PDB file of C-alpha atoms in Angstrom:
ATOM      1  CA  MET A  22      15.365  -6.599   2.050  1.00 31.00           C
ATOM      2  CA  ASN A  23      14.575 -10.384   1.837  1.00 30.00           C
ATOM      3  CA  PHE A  24      13.127 -11.848   4.878  1.00 28.00           C
ATOM      4  CA  GLY A  25      12.722 -15.366   3.662  1.00 30.00           C
ATOM      5  CA  ARG A  26       9.483 -17.125   3.759  1.00 28.00           C
ATOM      6  CA  PHE A  27       8.265 -14.789   6.216  1.00 31.00           C
ATOM      7  CA  GLY A  28       7.327 -12.143   3.253  1.00 36.00           C
ATOM      8  CA  LYS A  29       6.045  -9.043   3.569  1.00 37.00           C
ATOM      9  CA  ILE A  30       4.558  -9.163   6.592  1.00 36.00           C
ATOM     10  CA  ALA A  31       7.847  -9.860   8.457  1.00 41.00           C
ATOM     11  CA  SER A  32       9.582  -7.479   6.433  1.00 42.00           C
ATOM     12  CA  VAL A  33       7.406  -4.651   7.253  1.00 41.00           C
ATOM     13  CA  SER A  34       6.507  -4.919  10.183  1.00 43.00           C
ATOM     14  CA  LEU A  35      10.662  -5.048  11.087  1.00 44.00           C
ATOM     15  CA  ILE A  36      11.062  -1.637   9.647  1.00 42.00           C
ATOM     16  CA  GLY A  37       8.134  -0.175  11.227  1.00 42.00           C
ATOM     17  CA  ALA A  38       9.435  -1.468  14.887  1.00 43.00           C
ATOM     18  CA  MET A  39      12.717  -0.078  14.293  1.00 41.00           C
ATOM     19  CA  LEU A  40      11.767   3.464  13.540  1.00 40.00           C
ATOM     20  CA  LEU A  41       9.242   3.067  16.440  1.00 43.00           C
ATOM     21  CA  ALA A  42      12.017   2.202  18.940  1.00 42.00           C
ATOM     22  CA  GLY A  43      14.118   4.715  17.494  1.00 40.00           C
ATOM     23  CA  CYS A  44      11.423   7.493  17.467  1.00 42.00           C
ATOM     24  CA  SER A  45      10.251   6.782  21.029  1.00 41.00           C
ATOM     25  CA  GLY A  46       9.515  10.006  22.791  1.00 37.00           C
ATOM     26  CA  ASN A  47      10.018  12.096  19.504  1.00 37.00           C
ATOM     27  CA  GLY A  48       6.971  13.154  17.394  1.00 57.00           C
ATOM     28  CA  GLN A  49       3.332  13.176  17.772  1.00 78.00           C
ATOM     29  CA  THR A  50       1.840   9.929  19.048  1.00 85.00           C
ATOM     30  CA  VAL A  51      -0.845   9.320  15.752  1.00 86.00           C
ATOM     31  CA  MET A  52      -1.860   5.936  17.133  1.00 86.00           C
ATOM     32  CA  LYS A  53      -1.394   3.390  20.140  1.00 90.00           C
ATOM     33  CA  ILE A  54      -1.988  -0.133  20.128  1.00 88.00           C
ATOM     34  CA  GLY A  55      -2.117  -1.774  23.976  1.00 88.00           C
ATOM     35  CA  ASP A  56       0.829   0.009  25.680  1.00 84.00           C
ATOM     36  CA  THR A  57       2.843   1.025  22.154  1.00 81.00           C
ATOM     37  CA  ASN A  58       2.656   4.295  20.866  1.00 79.00           C
ATOM     38  CA  ILE A  59       3.157   4.663  17.145  1.00 77.00           C
ATOM     39  CA  THR A  60       4.512   8.218  16.085  1.00 75.00           C
ATOM     40  CA  GLU A  61       4.006  10.086  12.974  1.00 75.00           C
ATOM     41  CA  GLY A  62       7.716   9.562  12.213  1.00 69.00           C
ATOM     42  CA  ALA A  63       6.904   6.070  12.570  1.00 69.00           C
ATOM     43  CA  VAL A  64       4.218   5.888   9.828  1.00 70.00           C
ATOM     44  CA  ASN A  65       6.397   8.259   7.706  1.00 66.00           C
ATOM     45  CA  PHE A  66       9.360   5.698   7.628  1.00 52.00           C
ATOM     46  CA  PHE A  67       6.952   2.730   7.210  1.00 64.00           C
ATOM     47  CA  ALA A  68       5.069   4.417   4.001  1.00 66.00           C
ATOM     48  CA  ASN A  69       8.612   5.058   2.370  1.00 59.00           C
ATOM     49  CA  TYR A  70      10.549   1.740   3.428  1.00 46.00           C
ATOM     50  CA  GLY A  71       8.221  -0.866   4.657  1.00 52.00           C
ATOM     51  CA  MET A  72       5.340  -0.061   1.952  1.00 63.00           C
ATOM     52  CA  GLY A  73       6.117   2.469  -0.963  1.00 64.00           C
ATOM     53  CA  THR A  74       3.218   4.450  -0.418  1.00 71.00           C
ATOM     54  CA  GLU A  75       2.377   8.018  -0.426  1.00 72.00           C
ATOM     55  CA  ASP A  76      -1.317   7.111   1.187  1.00 79.00           C
ATOM     56  CA  VAL A  77      -1.218   7.716   4.928  1.00 83.00           C
ATOM     57  CA  ASP A  78      -4.476   6.039   5.756  1.00 83.00           C
ATOM     58  CA  THR A  79      -2.667   2.750   4.312  1.00 81.00           C
ATOM     59  CA  ALA A  80       0.304   2.970   6.174  1.00 79.00           C
ATOM     60  CA  VAL A  81      -1.698   3.895   9.328  1.00 82.00           C
ATOM     61  CA  ASP A  82      -4.052   0.587   8.786  1.00 84.00           C
ATOM     62  CA  ASN A  83      -1.467  -1.963   8.127  1.00 78.00           C
ATOM     63  CA  LEU A  84       0.761  -0.630  10.660  1.00 78.00           C
ATOM     64  CA  LYS A  85      -2.080  -0.985  13.133  1.00 85.00           C
ATOM     65  CA  GLN A  86      -2.467  -4.479  11.832  1.00 84.00           C
ATOM     66  CA  GLU A  87       1.027  -5.402  12.339  1.00 80.00           C
ATOM     67  CA  TYR A  88       0.870  -4.549  16.183  1.00 83.00           C
ATOM     68  CA  LEU A  89      -2.616  -6.046  16.580  1.00 89.00           C
ATOM     69  CA  LEU A  90      -0.999  -9.452  15.780  1.00 90.00           C
ATOM     70  CA  LYS A  91       1.583  -8.666  18.181  1.00 86.00           C
ATOM     71  CA  GLU A  92      -0.792  -8.100  21.326  1.00 90.00           C
ATOM     72  CA  VAL A  93      -3.164 -10.656  20.220  1.00 94.00           C
ATOM     73  CA  ALA A  94      -0.620 -13.688  19.809  1.00 92.00           C
ATOM     74  CA  LYS A  95       0.557 -12.735  23.450  1.00 90.00           C
ATOM     75  CA  ALA A  96      -2.988 -12.214  24.958  1.00 94.00           C
ATOM     76  CA  MET A  97      -4.099 -15.825  23.595  1.00 95.00           C
ATOM     77  CA  ASP A  98      -0.575 -17.500  24.837  1.00 94.00           C
ATOM     78  CA  ILE A  99       0.203 -18.426  21.169  1.00 93.00           C
ATOM     79  CA  THR A 100       3.784 -19.647  20.793  1.00 89.00           C
ATOM     80  CA  LEU A 101       6.087 -20.643  18.229  1.00 88.00           C
ATOM     81  CA  THR A 102       7.537 -24.127  17.986  1.00 93.00           C
ATOM     82  CA  ASP A 103      11.244 -24.650  18.064  1.00 94.00           C
ATOM     83  CA  ASP A 104      11.733 -24.724  14.859  1.00 95.00           C
ATOM     84  CA  GLU A 105      10.115 -21.310  14.315  1.00 93.00           C
ATOM     85  CA  ALA A 106      12.188 -19.622  16.821  1.00 92.00           C
ATOM     86  CA  LYS A 107      15.096 -20.755  15.002  1.00 94.00           C
ATOM     87  CA  GLN A 108      13.785 -19.569  11.975  1.00 94.00           C
ATOM     88  CA  VAL A 109      13.433 -16.052  13.543  1.00 90.00           C
ATOM     89  CA  LYS A 110      16.824 -15.934  14.847  1.00 93.00           C
ATOM     90  CA  SER A 111      17.966 -16.971  11.480  1.00 94.00           C
ATOM     91  CA  THR A 112      16.176 -14.319   9.750  1.00 88.00           C
ATOM     92  CA  ILE A 113      17.718 -11.926  12.489  1.00 84.00           C
ATOM     93  CA  SER A 114      21.362 -13.140  11.376  1.00 91.00           C
ATOM     94  CA  ASN A 115      20.366 -12.719   7.579  1.00 88.00           C
ATOM     95  CA  PHE A 116      19.362  -9.522   8.107  1.00 78.00           C
ATOM     96  CA  LYS A 117      22.349  -8.283   9.812  1.00 84.00           C
ATOM     97  CA  ALA A 118      24.328 -10.025   7.175  1.00 88.00           C
ATOM     98  CA  GLN A 119      22.499  -7.676   4.528  1.00 81.00           C
ATOM     99  CA  GLN A 120      23.764  -4.895   6.275  1.00 79.00           C
ATOM    100  CA  GLY A 121      27.316  -5.724   6.170  1.00 89.00           C
ATOM    101  CA  GLY A 122      27.886  -8.492   8.827  1.00 91.00           C
ATOM    102  CA  LYS A 123      27.054  -8.539  12.505  1.00 92.00           C
ATOM    103  CA  LYS A 124      28.913  -5.679  13.755  1.00 92.00           C
ATOM    104  CA  ALA A 125      27.360  -3.196  11.304  1.00 86.00           C
ATOM    105  CA  GLY A 126      23.891  -4.783  11.759  1.00 78.00           C
ATOM    106  CA  ASP A 127      24.134  -4.333  15.494  1.00 80.00           C
ATOM    107  CA  LYS A 128      25.309  -0.753  14.966  1.00 75.00           C
ATOM    108  CA  LEU A 129      22.304  -0.199  12.625  1.00 66.00           C
ATOM    109  CA  LEU A 130      20.024  -1.692  15.280  1.00 62.00           C
ATOM    110  CA  LYS A 131      21.803   0.450  18.085  1.00 60.00           C
ATOM    111  CA  LYS A 132      21.018   3.613  15.894  1.00 57.00           C
ATOM    112  CA  TYR A 133      17.116   3.002  16.309  1.00 47.00           C
ATOM    113  CA  GLY A 134      17.177   1.601  20.132  1.00 45.00           C
ATOM    114  CA  VAL A 135      16.134  -1.944  18.607  1.00 50.00           C
ATOM    115  CA  ASP A 136      17.275  -4.952  20.033  1.00 63.00           C
ATOM    116  CA  ASP A 137      17.132  -8.842  19.079  1.00 75.00           C
ATOM    117  CA  ASP A 138      14.376  -9.217  21.569  1.00 66.00           C
ATOM    118  CA  ILE A 139      12.240  -6.712  19.429  1.00 58.00           C
ATOM    119  CA  MET A 140      13.502  -8.151  15.931  1.00 67.00           C
ATOM    120  CA  GLU A 141      11.995 -11.683  17.487  1.00 72.00           C
ATOM    121  CA  THR A 142       8.692 -10.368  18.185  1.00 65.00           C
ATOM    122  CA  ILE A 143       8.372  -8.273  15.463  1.00 64.00           C
ATOM    123  CA  ILE A 144       9.296 -10.915  12.682  1.00 75.00           C
ATOM    124  CA  SER A 145       7.276 -13.301  14.223  1.00 80.00           C
ATOM    125  CA  ALA A 146       4.318 -11.550  13.392  1.00 79.00           C
ATOM    126  CA  SER A 147       3.560 -13.535  10.160  1.00 82.00           C
ATOM    127  CA  THR A 148       3.755 -17.034  11.702  1.00 89.00           C
ATOM    128  CA  TYR A 149       1.536 -15.340  14.569  1.00 88.00           C
ATOM    129  CA  SER A 150      -0.977 -14.492  12.288  1.00 90.00           C
ATOM    130  CA  GLN A 151      -1.503 -17.784  10.902  1.00 91.00           C
ATOM    131  CA  LYS A 152      -1.564 -19.430  14.462  1.00 94.00           C
ATOM    132  CA  ILE A 153      -4.240 -17.149  15.008  1.00 95.00           C
ATOM    133  CA  MET A 154      -6.314 -17.165  12.251  1.00 93.00           C
ATOM    134  CA  ASP A 155      -6.575 -21.193  12.338  1.00 91.00           C
ATOM    135  CA  GLN A 156      -8.055 -20.470  15.988  1.00 92.00           C
ATOM    136  CA  LEU A 157     -10.358 -17.880  14.565  1.00 91.00           C
ATOM    137  CA  ASP A 158     -11.476 -20.187  12.173  1.00 83.00           C
ATOM    138  CA  VAL A 159     -12.288 -17.146   9.616  1.00 88.00           C
ATOM    139  CA  ALA A 160     -14.749 -18.760   6.672  1.00 90.00           C
ATOM    140  CA  GLU A 161     -13.475 -18.644   2.987  1.00 92.00           C
ATOM    141  CA  PRO A 162     -15.102 -15.966   0.941  1.00 94.00           C
ATOM    142  CA  THR A 163     -18.300 -16.890  -0.965  1.00 95.00           C
ATOM    143  CA  ASP A 164     -18.533 -16.167  -4.608  1.00 93.00           C
ATOM    144  CA  ASP A 165     -21.321 -13.426  -3.765  1.00 94.00           C
ATOM    145  CA  GLU A 166     -18.872 -12.091  -1.451  1.00 95.00           C
ATOM    146  CA  VAL A 167     -15.921 -11.727  -4.250  1.00 95.00           C
ATOM    147  CA  LYS A 168     -18.353 -10.369  -6.741  1.00 94.00           C
ATOM    148  CA  GLN A 169     -19.674  -7.508  -4.297  1.00 94.00           C
ATOM    149  CA  TYR A 170     -15.645  -6.701  -3.182  1.00 94.00           C
ATOM    150  CA  PHE A 171     -15.052  -6.350  -6.742  1.00 94.00           C
ATOM    151  CA  VAL A 172     -17.980  -3.937  -7.169  1.00 94.00           C
ATOM    152  CA  ASP A 173     -17.289  -1.929  -4.201  1.00 94.00           C
ATOM    153  CA  ASN A 174     -13.448  -1.598  -4.384  1.00 94.00           C
ATOM    154  CA  TYR A 175     -12.201  -1.805  -8.008  1.00 95.00           C
ATOM    155  CA  LEU A 176     -12.623   1.408 -10.456  1.00 96.00           C
ATOM    156  CA  ARG A 177     -12.685   1.179 -14.214  1.00 96.00           C
ATOM    157  CA  ALA A 178     -11.139   3.793 -16.587  1.00 97.00           C
ATOM    158  CA  LYS A 179      -9.627   4.782 -19.990  1.00 97.00           C
ATOM    159  CA  HIS A 180      -7.141   7.594 -20.565  1.00 98.00           C
ATOM    160  CA  ILE A 181      -5.411   9.098 -23.188  1.00 98.00           C
ATOM    161  CA  LEU A 182      -1.730   9.647 -22.512  1.00 98.00           C
ATOM    162  CA  ILE A 183       0.133  12.517 -23.425  1.00 98.00           C
ATOM    163  CA  SER A 184       3.777  11.697 -22.432  1.00 96.00           C
ATOM    164  CA  THR A 185       6.507  14.106 -20.673  1.00 96.00           C
ATOM    165  CA  LYS A 186       9.209  12.007 -21.205  1.00 94.00           C
ATOM    166  CA  ASP A 187      10.987  10.878 -24.113  1.00 90.00           C
ATOM    167  CA  MET A 188       9.485   7.715 -25.927  1.00 84.00           C
ATOM    168  CA  THR A 189      13.193   6.243 -26.888  1.00 85.00           C
ATOM    169  CA  THR A 190      15.395   7.168 -23.735  1.00 89.00           C
ATOM    170  CA  GLY A 191      12.877   7.786 -20.999  1.00 86.00           C
ATOM    171  CA  ALA A 192      14.442  10.970 -20.439  1.00 91.00           C
ATOM    172  CA  ASP A 193      12.653  14.103 -19.173  1.00 93.00           C
ATOM    173  CA  LEU A 194      11.232  16.605 -22.205  1.00 92.00           C
ATOM    174  CA  ASP A 195      12.856  19.948 -22.698  1.00 93.00           C
ATOM    175  CA  GLU A 196      10.923  22.909 -21.427  1.00 94.00           C
ATOM    176  CA  ASP A 197       9.423  23.789 -24.751  1.00 95.00           C
ATOM    177  CA  LYS A 198       8.454  20.263 -25.569  1.00 95.00           C
ATOM    178  CA  LEU A 199       6.902  20.171 -21.855  1.00 96.00           C
ATOM    179  CA  ALA A 200       4.832  23.167 -22.771  1.00 97.00           C
ATOM    180  CA  GLU A 201       3.562  21.654 -25.853  1.00 97.00           C
ATOM    181  CA  ALA A 202       2.629  18.735 -24.256  1.00 96.00           C
ATOM    182  CA  GLU A 203       0.937  20.479 -21.879  1.00 97.00           C
ATOM    183  CA  LYS A 204      -1.228  22.353 -24.409  1.00 98.00           C
ATOM    184  CA  LYS A 205      -1.834  19.471 -26.443  1.00 98.00           C
ATOM    185  CA  ALA A 206      -3.362  17.703 -23.527  1.00 98.00           C
ATOM    186  CA  ASN A 207      -5.430  20.809 -22.495  1.00 98.00           C
ATOM    187  CA  GLU A 208      -6.739  20.791 -26.021  1.00 98.00           C
ATOM    188  CA  ILE A 209      -7.656  17.211 -26.179  1.00 98.00           C
ATOM    189  CA  LEU A 210      -9.236  17.500 -22.634  1.00 98.00           C
ATOM    190  CA  GLU A 211     -11.564  20.195 -24.041  1.00 98.00           C
ATOM    191  CA  ARG A 212     -12.364  18.232 -27.107  1.00 98.00           C
ATOM    192  CA  ALA A 213     -13.272  15.059 -24.930  1.00 98.00           C
ATOM    193  CA  LYS A 214     -15.541  16.973 -22.565  1.00 98.00           C
ATOM    194  CA  ASN A 215     -17.220  18.678 -25.693  1.00 98.00           C
ATOM    195  CA  GLY A 216     -18.215  15.132 -26.600  1.00 97.00           C
ATOM    196  CA  GLU A 217     -15.889  13.821 -29.284  1.00 98.00           C
ATOM    197  CA  ASP A 218     -15.499  10.058 -29.609  1.00 98.00           C
ATOM    198  CA  PHE A 219     -13.057   9.050 -26.529  1.00 98.00           C
ATOM    199  CA  ASP A 220     -12.325   6.271 -28.149  1.00 97.00           C
ATOM    200  CA  ALA A 221     -11.266   8.151 -31.315  1.00 97.00           C
ATOM    201  CA  LEU A 222      -9.319  10.440 -29.149  1.00 98.00           C
ATOM    202  CA  ILE A 223      -7.374   7.819 -27.889  1.00 97.00           C
ATOM    203  CA  LYS A 224      -6.626   6.211 -31.245  1.00 96.00           C
ATOM    204  CA  GLU A 225      -5.150   9.404 -32.770  1.00 97.00           C
ATOM    205  CA  TYR A 226      -3.341  10.744 -29.290  1.00 97.00           C
ATOM    206  CA  ASN A 227      -2.673   8.019 -26.949  1.00 96.00           C
ATOM    207  CA  GLU A 228       1.110   7.208 -25.979  1.00 96.00           C
ATOM    208  CA  ASP A 229       0.211   4.475 -23.363  1.00 94.00           C
ATOM    209  CA  PRO A 230       1.180   1.275 -25.250  1.00 92.00           C
ATOM    210  CA  GLY A 231      -0.672  -0.292 -22.212  1.00 92.00           C
ATOM    211  CA  MET A 232      -4.231   0.828 -23.657  1.00 91.00           C
ATOM    212  CA  GLU A 233      -3.669  -1.358 -27.137  1.00 90.00           C
ATOM    213  CA  SER A 234      -4.202  -4.337 -25.109  1.00 89.00           C
ATOM    214  CA  ASN A 235      -6.678  -2.886 -22.350  1.00 92.00           C
ATOM    215  CA  GLN A 236      -9.199  -1.371 -25.255  1.00 90.00           C
ATOM    216  CA  ASP A 237     -12.248  -1.655 -22.773  1.00 91.00           C
ATOM    217  CA  GLY A 238     -10.322   0.106 -19.747  1.00 93.00           C
ATOM    218  CA  TYR A 239      -8.013  -0.679 -16.919  1.00 95.00           C
ATOM    219  CA  PHE A 240      -9.563  -2.484 -14.020  1.00 94.00           C
ATOM    220  CA  PHE A 241      -7.666  -1.612 -10.791  1.00 94.00           C
ATOM    221  CA  THR A 242      -8.150  -1.077  -7.028  1.00 92.00           C
ATOM    222  CA  ASP A 243      -6.033   1.154  -4.321  1.00 88.00           C
ATOM    223  CA  GLY A 244      -2.332   1.035  -5.036  1.00 84.00           C
ATOM    224  CA  GLU A 245      -2.408  -0.657  -8.406  1.00 90.00           C
ATOM    225  CA  MET A 246      -2.107   2.953 -10.306  1.00 93.00           C
ATOM    226  CA  VAL A 247       0.122   5.984  -9.905  1.00 92.00           C
ATOM    227  CA  SER A 248      -1.797   8.023  -6.880  1.00 89.00           C
ATOM    228  CA  GLU A 249      -2.416  10.924  -9.514  1.00 95.00           C
ATOM    229  CA  PHE A 250      -4.318   8.768 -11.731  1.00 97.00           C
ATOM    230  CA  GLU A 251      -6.197   6.977  -8.919  1.00 96.00           C
ATOM    231  CA  ASP A 252      -7.207  10.167  -7.033  1.00 95.00           C
ATOM    232  CA  ALA A 253      -8.423  11.665 -10.349  1.00 98.00           C
ATOM    233  CA  THR A 254     -10.317   8.752 -11.450  1.00 98.00           C
ATOM    234  CA  LYS A 255     -11.853   8.508  -7.731  1.00 97.00           C
ATOM    235  CA  SER A 256     -12.882  12.316  -7.937  1.00 98.00           C
ATOM    236  CA  ILE A 257     -15.276  12.004 -11.065  1.00 98.00           C
ATOM    237  CA  GLU A 258     -18.498   9.841 -11.698  1.00 98.00           C
ATOM    238  CA  PRO A 259     -18.728   7.304 -14.389  1.00 97.00           C
ATOM    239  CA  GLY A 260     -18.826   8.679 -17.747  1.00 97.00           C
ATOM    240  CA  GLU A 261     -17.242  11.905 -16.554  1.00 98.00           C
ATOM    241  CA  ILE A 262     -13.965  13.176 -17.470  1.00 98.00           C
ATOM    242  CA  THR A 263     -10.903  14.922 -16.107  1.00 99.00           C
ATOM    243  CA  MET A 264      -7.206  15.242 -16.064  1.00 98.00           C
ATOM    244  CA  CYS A 265      -4.360  14.843 -13.883  1.00 98.00           C
ATOM    245  CA  LYS A 266      -0.231  14.991 -14.451  1.00 97.00           C
ATOM    246  CA  SER A 267       2.019  12.264 -13.160  1.00 96.00           C
ATOM    247  CA  ASP A 268       5.587  11.399 -13.487  1.00 94.00           C
ATOM    248  CA  TYR A 269       4.444   9.868 -16.778  1.00 95.00           C
ATOM    249  CA  GLY A 270       2.781  12.814 -18.034  1.00 97.00           C
ATOM    250  CA  TYR A 271      -0.865  13.785 -18.594  1.00 98.00           C
ATOM    251  CA  HIS A 272      -3.611  11.660 -18.228  1.00 98.00           C
ATOM    252  CA  ILE A 273      -7.042  12.329 -19.844  1.00 98.00           C
ATOM    253  CA  ILE A 274      -9.011  10.319 -18.051  1.00 98.00           C
ATOM    254  CA  LYS A 275     -12.601   8.800 -18.719  1.00 98.00           C
ATOM    255  CA  ARG A 276     -13.867   7.081 -15.749  1.00 98.00           C
ATOM    256  CA  LEU A 277     -16.095   3.921 -16.940  1.00 96.00           C
ATOM    257  CA  PRO A 278     -18.673   1.954 -14.806  1.00 94.00           C
ATOM    258  CA  ILE A 279     -18.461  -1.383 -12.897  1.00 92.00           C
ATOM    259  CA  ASP A 280     -21.397  -3.083 -14.451  1.00 87.00           C
ATOM    260  CA  GLU A 281     -22.083  -6.471 -13.448  1.00 86.00           C
ATOM    261  CA  SER A 282     -24.052  -7.347 -16.616  1.00 85.00           C
ATOM    262  CA  ASP A 283     -20.834  -6.173 -18.898  1.00 84.00           C
ATOM    263  CA  SER A 284     -19.220  -9.111 -20.259  1.00 86.00           C
ATOM    264  CA  LYS A 285     -15.880  -7.459 -19.433  1.00 87.00           C
ATOM    265  CA  PHE A 286     -16.859  -7.624 -15.855  1.00 90.00           C
ATOM    266  CA  SER A 287     -17.119 -11.418 -15.749  1.00 90.00           C
ATOM    267  CA  GLU A 288     -13.881 -11.581 -17.830  1.00 91.00           C
ATOM    268  CA  TYR A 289     -11.655  -9.692 -15.355  1.00 91.00           C
ATOM    269  CA  LEU A 290     -13.195 -10.888 -12.574  1.00 92.00           C
ATOM    270  CA  GLU A 291     -12.776 -14.158 -13.743  1.00 91.00           C
ATOM    271  CA  ASN A 292      -9.106 -13.768 -14.735  1.00 90.00           C
ATOM    272  CA  ASN A 293      -8.370 -12.347 -11.535  1.00 90.00           C
ATOM    273  CA  LYS A 294     -10.573 -14.139  -9.074  1.00 92.00           C
ATOM    274  CA  SER A 295      -7.443 -15.589  -7.058  1.00 93.00           C
ATOM    275  CA  ALA A 296      -6.004 -11.872  -6.399  1.00 93.00           C
ATOM    276  CA  VAL A 297      -9.731 -10.675  -5.281  1.00 94.00           C
ATOM    277  CA  GLN A 298     -10.243 -13.711  -3.156  1.00 95.00           C
ATOM    278  CA  SER A 299      -7.184 -13.004  -1.289  1.00 93.00           C
ATOM    279  CA  ALA A 300      -8.182  -9.280  -0.769  1.00 93.00           C
ATOM    280  CA  VAL A 301     -11.639 -10.283   0.801  1.00 95.00           C
ATOM    281  CA  THR A 302     -10.012 -13.302   2.475  1.00 94.00           C
ATOM    282  CA  SER A 303      -7.507 -10.424   4.268  1.00 91.00           C
ATOM    283  CA  LYS A 304     -10.420  -8.085   4.826  1.00 92.00           C
ATOM    284  CA  LYS A 305     -12.437 -10.888   6.725  1.00 94.00           C
ATOM    285  CA  GLN A 306      -9.265 -11.789   8.318  1.00 93.00           C
ATOM    286  CA  GLU A 307      -8.359  -8.112   9.599  1.00 91.00           C
ATOM    287  CA  GLU A 308     -12.098  -7.705  10.575  1.00 93.00           C
ATOM    288  CA  ALA A 309     -11.521 -10.942  12.804  1.00 94.00           C
ATOM    289  CA  LEU A 310      -8.573  -9.915  14.417  1.00 93.00           C
ATOM    290  CA  GLU A 311      -9.850  -6.351  15.264  1.00 92.00           C
ATOM    291  CA  LYS A 312     -13.124  -8.371  16.776  1.00 94.00           C
ATOM    292  CA  LYS A 313     -10.750 -10.759  19.310  1.00 95.00           C
ATOM    293  CA  ALA A 314      -8.600  -7.890  20.041  1.00 94.00           C
ATOM    294  CA  GLU A 315     -11.494  -5.916  21.337  1.00 94.00           C
ATOM    295  CA  GLU A 316     -12.877  -9.087  23.052  1.00 95.00           C
ATOM    296  CA  LEU A 317      -9.565  -9.366  24.634  1.00 96.00           C
ATOM    297  CA  GLY A 318      -9.642  -5.834  26.015  1.00 95.00           C
ATOM    298  CA  ILE A 319      -6.695  -4.686  23.655  1.00 95.00           C
ATOM    299  CA  LYS A 320      -7.436  -0.870  23.336  1.00 93.00           C
ATOM    300  CA  VAL A 321      -6.600   0.989  20.170  1.00 90.00           C
ATOM    301  CA  GLU A 322      -6.582   4.462  20.221  1.00 92.00           C
ATOM    302  CA  VAL A 323      -6.291   6.241  16.819  1.00 91.00           C
ATOM    303  CA  ASN A 324      -5.816   9.973  16.462  1.00 91.00           C
ATOM    304  CA  GLN A 325      -7.716  10.759  13.341  1.00 91.00           C
ATOM    305  CA  ASP A 326      -7.273  14.398  13.410  1.00 90.00           C
ATOM    306  CA  LYS A 327      -3.427  14.309  13.357  1.00 89.00           C
ATOM    307  CA  ILE A 328      -3.414  11.411  10.716  1.00 89.00           C
ATOM    308  CA  ASP A 329      -5.773  13.815   8.462  1.00 88.00           C
ATOM    309  CA  LYS A 330      -3.276  16.349   8.761  1.00 86.00           C
ATOM    310  CA  MET A 331      -0.436  14.168   7.907  1.00 79.00           C
ATOM    311  CA  VAL A 332       1.571  14.289   4.574  1.00 78.00           C
ATOM    312  CA  ILE A 333       3.940  11.224   3.816  1.00 72.00           C
ATOM    313  CA  GLN A 334       7.429  13.159   3.701  1.00 66.00           C
ATOM    314  CA  PRO A 335       9.581  12.465   0.714  1.00 64.00           C
ATOM    315  CA  LYS A 336      12.119   9.138   1.333  1.00 46.00           C
ATOM    316  CA  ASP A 337      15.236  11.216   0.258  1.00 40.00           C
ATOM    317  CA  THR A 338      14.831  14.341   2.679  1.00 35.00           C
ATOM    318  CA  PRO A 339      14.134  12.592   6.167  1.00 31.00           C
ATOM    319  CA  GLU A 340      13.993  14.304   8.898  1.00 39.00           C
ATOM    320  CA  PRO A 341      15.967  12.085  11.861  1.00 39.00           C
ATOM    321  CA  THR A 342      15.070  12.134  15.373  1.00 37.00           C
ATOM    322  CA  ALA A 343      17.542  13.065  18.222  1.00 40.00           C
ATOM    323  CA  GLU A 344      17.913   9.310  18.704  1.00 38.00           C
ATOM    324  CA  ALA A 345      18.584   8.443  15.226  1.00 39.00           C
ATOM    325  CA  LYS A 346      21.327  11.300  14.773  1.00 40.00           C
TER     326      LYS A 346
END
């Protein structure tokens, strides 16, 4: 979906709101923002269609911020200009057009129990966010804050990929070749753990062309690598080696330290400073928003026990609620 200049916040908020309305009274409540209950079903839908993430905590945290924006804006008497209000209505019309026209769009909204008033409130989230932040006057991140965020939130790793895909067609290998790939990966893992030169093993066996331009390892943060790779890297300490399997194949991973004295640290940070600064700014804004919500008496109740037990259901096997059938 393309929601124009309202961007990511508008689109994911709308999707989350649509499911939330459709799931009212169904599923377990995992979070409550002000007077709004957010269900497990809402988080699942939001994760699959709003964010494209398999991480429950990421989906929950983002959904929480969306609804906090709405509640804080209302409590601060922040409103939209006439032009902004018109843009919201235009966004709703465009959304319906993308569903096949007004009739089809209205039918979809009805399916989830959503009306235009709810859509207007949620689509306005990104605009309200800017207005709220202007009043809260959140300071720009300092260089030290950016560097510390990088140290605290980024990982660095090299890997040897043994692909389970045909390198020409991209199709899955047949059973015999898959067995060969698994055997080969286990043998390389054993050699690496026994102390063989990891770079030499990369040169000999690696099937990830990206490593050629990242010979000093990949720097990455949450959500930038496939979840199996990210989780496996987090599970070991710098200098240790492990293996995981993803849709791409077998990854023999060596985690590397994030060392401020390393020239590659400074080089990567300088080349990606804008992205890291944006992440720090977002973090500071989230903290300011949550502090303001607390000052305004907006309650946030999170059932972490239920969230910890959640698993994001596959996108292609949703379980519709009674209202959505």
